[in-house]
Amino acid sequence: MGRANDEVAAALTEYADLFAMTGGDAFRVRSYQKAAKAIAGHPEDISQVNVRRVPGVGEAIAKKVEEFLSRGGFRQLDDLRAEVPEGVRRLTRVPSLGPKRAIFLYRELGIDSPEALAAAIGAGRLAGVRGFGAKSEENLLKGVEQLRQAGGRVHLGVAMDLAERVIASLPAERVACAGSVRRMKETVGDIDILAVGPPSLMEHFRRQPYVAEVIASGERKTSVRTREGMQVDLRLVPAGSWGAAMQYFTGSKEHNVRLREMCVKRGWKLSEYGLFEGDRVIAAATEEEIYQALGMPWIPPPLREDTGEVAAALRGELPDLVTLDDLRGDLHTHTNLTDGIAPLADMVAAAARLGYAYYAVTDHAPDLVMQRMTLDKALEQRAALAELQPAYPGMRLLHGTELNIGPDGAVDWPAEVLAGFDVTVASVHSHFTQPRAEMTRRFVAACENPHVHVIGHPTTRKIGRREPVDADWDAVFAAAARTGTALEIDAYPDRADLPSDLVRRARHHGVKFSIDSDSHAVPHLANLRFGVGVAQRGWLTAEDVINAWPVERLLAFLNRA
DNA sequence: GCCGTTTTCGGCCCGACTGTTTTCAGTCG
């Protein structure tokens, strides 16, 4: 999977947005969106193959893609960029504000950014404007604030990708990522890279194509802003204090404060250069020896949040965290039968290449009307899956479905139909603003449905785009534990849902989890690693995760044994 | 703009919700 795919997809998506804003035909807008999605999810590097082979890409889009690949843009995109300022496109990221009203605000009132919108509302400039009543103003203000709070933070998928590109671009003796990316935090503000190497590495870093601006530049630290707007700090560290530097710059700040307090009590000092007693170096080369000197085993970075991990380490009670290698299958994936882009056979073949012992296909169900699912289609898919099974003797294929949890907690299909599925994932897809008590009842009802095995992406948040729903989570977790309903950790990095703090709380209730990719294309299967990050931050072990279990135990959990 | 044993034109995932309106446009999943 090449970077080119993502860059092309981003350009086409931007073009679709701008085209929609400037009154472009809605069907053509959708064509660009569809092509963007298909290219982003295409398993081959788009710069190395004929883009016309990608479904949804015809002659016109292929030409634009080829122009983009050769010079980083295409004419029609340049034209629209000249017409619509960048901030106006950002306006459409304000929830409830779409392309039509965004361009209206720009053309009629000169509002050219979310900040300008908030100012205009504050100054009463929207009063009496057609289509913008008091309620709209209130919602827009709330939306702008939400956007502002997300700040410059991006989800881990974006940050990890950038961090890996930076690391690959640096010819250092040693180079690694520290900071919140290493801790697998769900959102990341900036990226910290540590390296051992010659001073010339700094100049090499500043000249990289991803660098848009050099913010600060010294012998030991260089800070840049990338074209995507992220800050990346590169620090040159002495080889002998690699471990101390990694420990220090991985954080969290709170975790480090806790360790330094311990050091102070012993008359020691812990810095990015090492653990010292006066001038004597106690430990510096590896993180392991630093933690060991403090009387504890190495603490995995995802736990380093000062939420009890130091005490647990001192007692020798750190959890044996679940790892990517522990996962034996994926229980929530889509195909092009609903909103995925890859055919069933391609998804199954890709899963087999990952060495899975089992793999579930869980396309949407009829209540999500837009997906046009029918029982006939589901049964046809079941038959097709059964036909594929003999070709994969080592991998048990499971036929599942992603159900929709309605406002009252009911799901698609009657019980006798549900009983025919190997695994069901039930998720909320609408009515996000129900009051807490109603929302809680809704989830509890879904858990109590004996045919629901997993609650999918429980909070339904989308990082930077949609707030989590409001529910009494402890009540939901208690219901999930009582009914033997697993909660999903949706590994899609803009979801990361359940969030890790709720994972940990749920675990205390005795809940089991399913770490799923929610793949809609072949490359998405690899997102599972982000879900593992969430699980580790939630202190989960393999015992807590149903898709880390052997197939027999999983099937017993699903009542399919 | 894409697509096709319903094929070279005429379709294109469809419905609900919201806030505004007085019959509907915009937004969302």
CSV table of C-alpha atoms in Angstrom, one decimal, chain A residues 10 20 67 226 321 345 401 552:
chain,number,residue,atom,x,y,z
A,10,ALA,CA,-7.2,13.2,-0.5
A,20,ALA,CA,-20.1,20.3,-4.4
A,67,GLU,CA,-1.7,14.6,-13.8
A,226,THR,CA,4.8,19.2,7.7
A,321,LEU,CA,-0.9,-7.2,27.5
A,345,ALA,CA,-13.4,-13.6,-2.2
A,401,THR,CA,-23.9,-9.4,10.1
A,552,GLU,CA,-13.5,-23.8,19.7
